[in-house]
Short mmCIF file of C-alpha atoms in Angstrom, two decimals:
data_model
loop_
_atom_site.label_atom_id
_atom_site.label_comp_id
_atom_site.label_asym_id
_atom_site.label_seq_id
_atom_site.Cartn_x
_atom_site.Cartn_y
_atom_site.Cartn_z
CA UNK A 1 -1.86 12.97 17.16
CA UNK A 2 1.23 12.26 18.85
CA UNK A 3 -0.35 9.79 20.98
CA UNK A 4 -1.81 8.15 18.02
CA UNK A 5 1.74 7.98 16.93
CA UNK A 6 3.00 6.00 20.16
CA UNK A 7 0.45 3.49 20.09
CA UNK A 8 0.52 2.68 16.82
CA UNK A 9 4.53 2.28 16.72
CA UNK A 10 3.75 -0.03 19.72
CA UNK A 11 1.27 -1.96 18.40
CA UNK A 12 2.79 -2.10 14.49
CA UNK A 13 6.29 -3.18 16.41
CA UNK A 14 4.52 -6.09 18.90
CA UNK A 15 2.37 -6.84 16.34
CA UNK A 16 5.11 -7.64 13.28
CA UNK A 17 6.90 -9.56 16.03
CA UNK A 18 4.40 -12.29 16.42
CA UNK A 19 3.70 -12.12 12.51
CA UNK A 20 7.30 -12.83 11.71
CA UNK A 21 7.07 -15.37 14.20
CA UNK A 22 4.67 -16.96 12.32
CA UNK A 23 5.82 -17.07 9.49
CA UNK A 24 9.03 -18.67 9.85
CA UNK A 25 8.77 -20.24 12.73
CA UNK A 26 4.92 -22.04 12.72
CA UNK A 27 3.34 -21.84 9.53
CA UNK A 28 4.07 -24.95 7.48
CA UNK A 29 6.03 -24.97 4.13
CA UNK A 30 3.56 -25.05 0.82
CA UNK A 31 4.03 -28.67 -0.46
CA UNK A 32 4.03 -27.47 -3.84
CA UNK A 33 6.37 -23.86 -3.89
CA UNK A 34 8.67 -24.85 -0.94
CA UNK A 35 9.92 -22.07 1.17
CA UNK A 36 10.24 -19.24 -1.06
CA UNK A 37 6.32 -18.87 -0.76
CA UNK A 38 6.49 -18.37 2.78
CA UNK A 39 7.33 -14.98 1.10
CA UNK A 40 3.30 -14.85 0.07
CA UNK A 41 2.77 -13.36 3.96
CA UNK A 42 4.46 -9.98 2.82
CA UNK A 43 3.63 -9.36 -0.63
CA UNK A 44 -0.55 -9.54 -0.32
CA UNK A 45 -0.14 -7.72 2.85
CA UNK A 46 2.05 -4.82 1.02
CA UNK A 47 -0.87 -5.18 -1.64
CA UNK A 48 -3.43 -4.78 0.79
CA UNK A 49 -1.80 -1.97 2.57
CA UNK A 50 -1.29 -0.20 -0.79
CA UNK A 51 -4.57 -0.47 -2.15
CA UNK A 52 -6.19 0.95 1.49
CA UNK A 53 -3.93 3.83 0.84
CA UNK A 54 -5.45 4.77 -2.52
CA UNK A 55 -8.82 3.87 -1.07
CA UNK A 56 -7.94 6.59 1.64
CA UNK A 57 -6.08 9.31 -1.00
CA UNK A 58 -9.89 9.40 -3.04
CA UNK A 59 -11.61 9.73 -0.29
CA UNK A 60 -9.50 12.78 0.96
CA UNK A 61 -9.65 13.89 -2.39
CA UNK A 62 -13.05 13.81 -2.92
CA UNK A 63 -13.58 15.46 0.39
CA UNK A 64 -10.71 18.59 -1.01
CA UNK A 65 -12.93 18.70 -3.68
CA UNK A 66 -15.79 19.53 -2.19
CA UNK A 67 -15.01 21.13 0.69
CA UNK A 68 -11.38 22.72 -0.05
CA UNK A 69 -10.20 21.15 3.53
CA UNK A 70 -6.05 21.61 3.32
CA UNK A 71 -6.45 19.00 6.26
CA UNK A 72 -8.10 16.10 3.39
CA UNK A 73 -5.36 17.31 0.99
CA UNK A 74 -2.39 16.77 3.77
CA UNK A 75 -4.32 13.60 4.41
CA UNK A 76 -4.31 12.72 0.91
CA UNK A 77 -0.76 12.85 0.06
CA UNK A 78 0.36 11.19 2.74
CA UNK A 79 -1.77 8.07 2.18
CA UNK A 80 -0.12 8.32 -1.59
CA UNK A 81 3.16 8.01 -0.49
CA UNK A 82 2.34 5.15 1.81
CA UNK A 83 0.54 3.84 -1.03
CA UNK A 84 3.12 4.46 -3.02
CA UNK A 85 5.94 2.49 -0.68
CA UNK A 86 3.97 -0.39 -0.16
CA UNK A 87 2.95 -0.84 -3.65
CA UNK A 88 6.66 -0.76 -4.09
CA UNK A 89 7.14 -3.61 -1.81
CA UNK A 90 4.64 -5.73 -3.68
CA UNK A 91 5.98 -5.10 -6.92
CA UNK A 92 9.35 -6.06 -5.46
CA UNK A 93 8.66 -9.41 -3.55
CA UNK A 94 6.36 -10.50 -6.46
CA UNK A 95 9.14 -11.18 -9.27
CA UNK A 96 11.37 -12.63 -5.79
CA UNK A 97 8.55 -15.15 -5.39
CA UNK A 98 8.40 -15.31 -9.05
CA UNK A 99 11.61 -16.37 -10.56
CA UNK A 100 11.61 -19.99 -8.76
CA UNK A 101 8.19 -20.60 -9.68
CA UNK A 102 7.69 -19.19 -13.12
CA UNK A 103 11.65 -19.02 -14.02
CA UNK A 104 11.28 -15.42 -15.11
CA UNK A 105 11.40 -12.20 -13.00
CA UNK A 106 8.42 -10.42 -14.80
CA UNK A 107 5.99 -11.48 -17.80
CA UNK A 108 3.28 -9.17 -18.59
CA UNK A 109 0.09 -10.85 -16.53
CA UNK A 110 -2.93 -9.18 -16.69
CA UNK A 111 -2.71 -9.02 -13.16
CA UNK A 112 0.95 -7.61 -12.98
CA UNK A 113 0.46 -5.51 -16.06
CA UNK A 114 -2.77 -3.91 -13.96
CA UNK A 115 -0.73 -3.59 -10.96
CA UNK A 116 2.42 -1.71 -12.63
CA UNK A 117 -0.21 0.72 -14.15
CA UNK A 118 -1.40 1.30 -10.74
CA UNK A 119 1.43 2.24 -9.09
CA UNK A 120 2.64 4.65 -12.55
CA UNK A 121 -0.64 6.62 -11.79
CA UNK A 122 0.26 6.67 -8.02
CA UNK A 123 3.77 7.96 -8.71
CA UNK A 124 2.88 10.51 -10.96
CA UNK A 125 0.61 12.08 -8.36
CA UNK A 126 3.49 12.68 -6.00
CA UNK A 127 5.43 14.37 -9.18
CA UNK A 128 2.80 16.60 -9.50
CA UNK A 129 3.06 17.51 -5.99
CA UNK A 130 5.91 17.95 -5.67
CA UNK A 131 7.05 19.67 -9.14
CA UNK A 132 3.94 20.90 -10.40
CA UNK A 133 4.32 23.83 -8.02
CA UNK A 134 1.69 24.83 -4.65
CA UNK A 135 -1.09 26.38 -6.79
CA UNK A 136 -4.91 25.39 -5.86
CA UNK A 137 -5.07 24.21 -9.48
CA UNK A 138 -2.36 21.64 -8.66
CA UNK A 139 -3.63 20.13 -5.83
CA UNK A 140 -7.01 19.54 -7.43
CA UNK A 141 -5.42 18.75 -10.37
CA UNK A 142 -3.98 15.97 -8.47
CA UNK A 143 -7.20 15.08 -6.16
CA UNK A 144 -8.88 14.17 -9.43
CA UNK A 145 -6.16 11.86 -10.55
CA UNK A 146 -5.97 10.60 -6.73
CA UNK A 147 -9.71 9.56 -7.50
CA UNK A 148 -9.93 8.15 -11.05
CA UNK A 149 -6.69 6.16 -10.13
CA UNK A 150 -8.60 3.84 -7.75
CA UNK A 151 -10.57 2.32 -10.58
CA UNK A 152 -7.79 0.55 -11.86
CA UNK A 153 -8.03 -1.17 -8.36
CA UNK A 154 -11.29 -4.03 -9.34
CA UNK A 155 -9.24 -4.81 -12.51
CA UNK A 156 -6.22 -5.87 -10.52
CA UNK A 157 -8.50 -8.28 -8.11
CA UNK A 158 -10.26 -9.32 -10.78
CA UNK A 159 -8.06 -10.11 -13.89
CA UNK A 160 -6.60 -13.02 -12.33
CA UNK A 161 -10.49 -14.49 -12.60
CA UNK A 162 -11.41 -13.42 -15.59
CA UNK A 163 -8.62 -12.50 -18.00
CA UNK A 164 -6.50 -15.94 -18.85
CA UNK A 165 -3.11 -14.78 -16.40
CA UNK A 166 -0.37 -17.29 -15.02
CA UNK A 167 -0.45 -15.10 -11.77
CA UNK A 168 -1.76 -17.52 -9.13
CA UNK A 169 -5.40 -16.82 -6.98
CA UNK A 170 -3.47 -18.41 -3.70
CA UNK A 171 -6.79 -17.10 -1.32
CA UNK A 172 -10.09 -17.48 -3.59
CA UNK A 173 -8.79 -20.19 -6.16
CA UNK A 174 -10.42 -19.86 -9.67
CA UNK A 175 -12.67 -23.14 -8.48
CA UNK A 176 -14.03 -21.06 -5.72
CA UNK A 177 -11.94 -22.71 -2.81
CA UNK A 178 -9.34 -21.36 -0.83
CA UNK A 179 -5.77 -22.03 -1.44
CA UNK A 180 -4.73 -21.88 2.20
CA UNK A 181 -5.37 -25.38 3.24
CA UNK A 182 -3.55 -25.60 6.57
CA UNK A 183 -5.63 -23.23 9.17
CA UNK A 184 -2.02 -21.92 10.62
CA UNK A 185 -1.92 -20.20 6.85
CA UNK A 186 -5.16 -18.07 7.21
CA UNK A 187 -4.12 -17.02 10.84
CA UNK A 188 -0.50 -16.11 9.58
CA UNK A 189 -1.87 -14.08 6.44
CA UNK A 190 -4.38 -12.29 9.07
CA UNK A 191 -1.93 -11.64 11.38
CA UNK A 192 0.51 -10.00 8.86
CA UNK A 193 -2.25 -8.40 7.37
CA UNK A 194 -2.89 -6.28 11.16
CA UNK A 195 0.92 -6.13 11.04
CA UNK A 196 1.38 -4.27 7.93
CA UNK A 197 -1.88 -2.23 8.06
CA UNK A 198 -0.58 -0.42 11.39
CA UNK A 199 3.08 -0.34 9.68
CA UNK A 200 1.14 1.81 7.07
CA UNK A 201 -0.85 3.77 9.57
CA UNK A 202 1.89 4.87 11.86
CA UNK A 203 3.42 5.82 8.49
CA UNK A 204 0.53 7.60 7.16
CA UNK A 205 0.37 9.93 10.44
CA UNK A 206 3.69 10.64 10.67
CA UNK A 207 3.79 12.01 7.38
CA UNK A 208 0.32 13.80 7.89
CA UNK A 209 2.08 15.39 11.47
CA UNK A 210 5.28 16.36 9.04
CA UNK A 211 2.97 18.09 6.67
CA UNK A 212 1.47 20.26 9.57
CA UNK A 213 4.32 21.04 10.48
CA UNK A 214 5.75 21.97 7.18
CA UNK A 215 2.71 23.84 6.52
CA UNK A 216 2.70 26.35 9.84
CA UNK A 217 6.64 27.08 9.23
CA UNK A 218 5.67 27.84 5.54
CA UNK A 219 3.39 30.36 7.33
CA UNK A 220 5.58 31.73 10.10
CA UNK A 221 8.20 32.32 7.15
CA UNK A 222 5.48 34.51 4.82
CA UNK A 223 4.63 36.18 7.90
CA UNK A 224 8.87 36.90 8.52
CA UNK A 225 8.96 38.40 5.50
CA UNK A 226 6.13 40.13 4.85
CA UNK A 227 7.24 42.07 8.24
CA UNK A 228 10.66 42.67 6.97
CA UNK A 229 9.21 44.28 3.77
CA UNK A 230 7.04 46.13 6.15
#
């Protein structure tokens, strides 16, 4: 794992390099935004990222579930708190890219309201980790939640389409065309896309490596003192 580590700090680092490259230095400027929506190249990425975490804390779950691996459940809450950060991040640059364009911070879209829902469930699944004690019952407790959270996901891709939101489809337009005219775009958005995915990655397995760890000295210390009581 700590190989896995190294090359994807490497590759994450070389990799947001040429993205930020790209974005401010190639990619044109949006005729109609200006250059506040050169901003668009982080926040769908952070969304991306975010939702792949989810994605990855069900699937763990489901696995803890049925199996009652501590490995899926280590693997599980460390893809929620990368989920977590990077739907953070997108709820943070959205209202930034907002404000010029809509002259308000935050309005209740469909699409935002979705997305703020999303990211309450997310957040209460770390506070039931980490206050709701180390009990089995906990930690399924929270692998269900981990899973029924994800469905919210399809309504946040979707309400922009069919629910009547101000929150722009920049990718797929509503007409079933692509927003991203100039070919240097779709590169750019691709390119951060890798960028932020291996950000989130080498995130998600240094936080799996600290739960390991955390886990054997947890261990080694039941083991002190049940040979001191001895």
């Amino acid at each position: 794992m700590r190989r896995a580590t190294v090359i994807l700090r490497w590759s994450a680092s070389v990799t947001m390099l040429v993205a930020l490259y790209l974005i401010f230095l190639v990619v044109p400027t949006e005729a109609d935004m200006g250059i506040v929506q050169r901003i668009f190249y982080f926040h769908v990425p952070c969304w991306w990222v975010a939702y792949g975490g989810f994605f990855t804390v069900a699937g763990a779950s489901a696995v803890y579930l049925w199996k009652g691996s501590a490995k899926a459940d280590q693997l599980a809450v460390a893809a929620a708190e990368v989920g977590v950060l990077f739907c953070t991040l997108g709820l943070i640059t959205g209202p930034i890219w907002a404000r010029p364009i809509w002259g308000v911070w935050w309005t209740w879209d469909p699409r935002l309201t979705t997305a703020l829902i999303l990211w309450a469930i997310y957040v209460g699944y770390l506070m039931l980790r980490a206050f709701g004690g180390e009990g089995e019952a906990v930690a399924r407790y929270a692998a269900v939640v981990g899973v029924v959270g994800t469905l919210d996901i399809p309504v946040i891709h979707y309400a922009v389409r069919l629910l009547q939101g101000i929150h722009p489809a920049v990718i797929t337009t509503r007409e079933g065309g692509s927003g991203l005219t100039d070919p240097s775009m779709r590169w750019t958005l691709l390119v951060a896309s890798v960028a932020m995915l291996l950000v989130g990655a080498w995130l998600g397995v240094l936080r799996v490596r600290m739960q390991r760890i955390a886990a054997e000295l947890a261990v080694l210390g039941r083991e002190v003192e049940e040979g001191g009581g001895g």
